[in-house]
Short mmCIF file of C-alpha atoms in Angstrom, two decimals:
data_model
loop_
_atom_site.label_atom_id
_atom_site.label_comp_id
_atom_site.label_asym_id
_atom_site.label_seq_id
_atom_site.Cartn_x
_atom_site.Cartn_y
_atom_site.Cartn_z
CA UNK X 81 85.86 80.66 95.34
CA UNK X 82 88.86 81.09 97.69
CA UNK X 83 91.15 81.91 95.01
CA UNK X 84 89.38 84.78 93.19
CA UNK X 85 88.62 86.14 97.15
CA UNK X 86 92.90 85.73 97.44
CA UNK X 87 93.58 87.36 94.61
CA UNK X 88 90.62 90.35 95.08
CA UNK X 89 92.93 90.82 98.52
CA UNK X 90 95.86 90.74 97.00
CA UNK X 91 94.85 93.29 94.82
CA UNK X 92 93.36 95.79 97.67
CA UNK X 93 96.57 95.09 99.68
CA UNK X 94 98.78 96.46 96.78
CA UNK X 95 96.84 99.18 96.12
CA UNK X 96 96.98 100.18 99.65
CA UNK X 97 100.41 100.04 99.47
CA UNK X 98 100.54 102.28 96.70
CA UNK X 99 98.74 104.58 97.70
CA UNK X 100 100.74 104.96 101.13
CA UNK X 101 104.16 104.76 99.50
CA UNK X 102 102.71 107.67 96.84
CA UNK X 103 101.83 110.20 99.85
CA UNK X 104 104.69 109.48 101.62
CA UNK X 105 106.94 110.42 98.76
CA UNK X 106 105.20 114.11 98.02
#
């Protein structure tokens, strides 16, 4: 359903972030 599709998003989106905000640190 929608919800489970928002939340799979969500999750992608913050791991993107992550990611990013890890690299740009080193």
């Amino acid at each position: 359903d929608d919800a489970q599709i928002d939340e799979m998003c969500r999750k992608l989106l913050a791991n993107t972030v992550i990611e990013n905000y890890r690299i740009e640190r080193v």
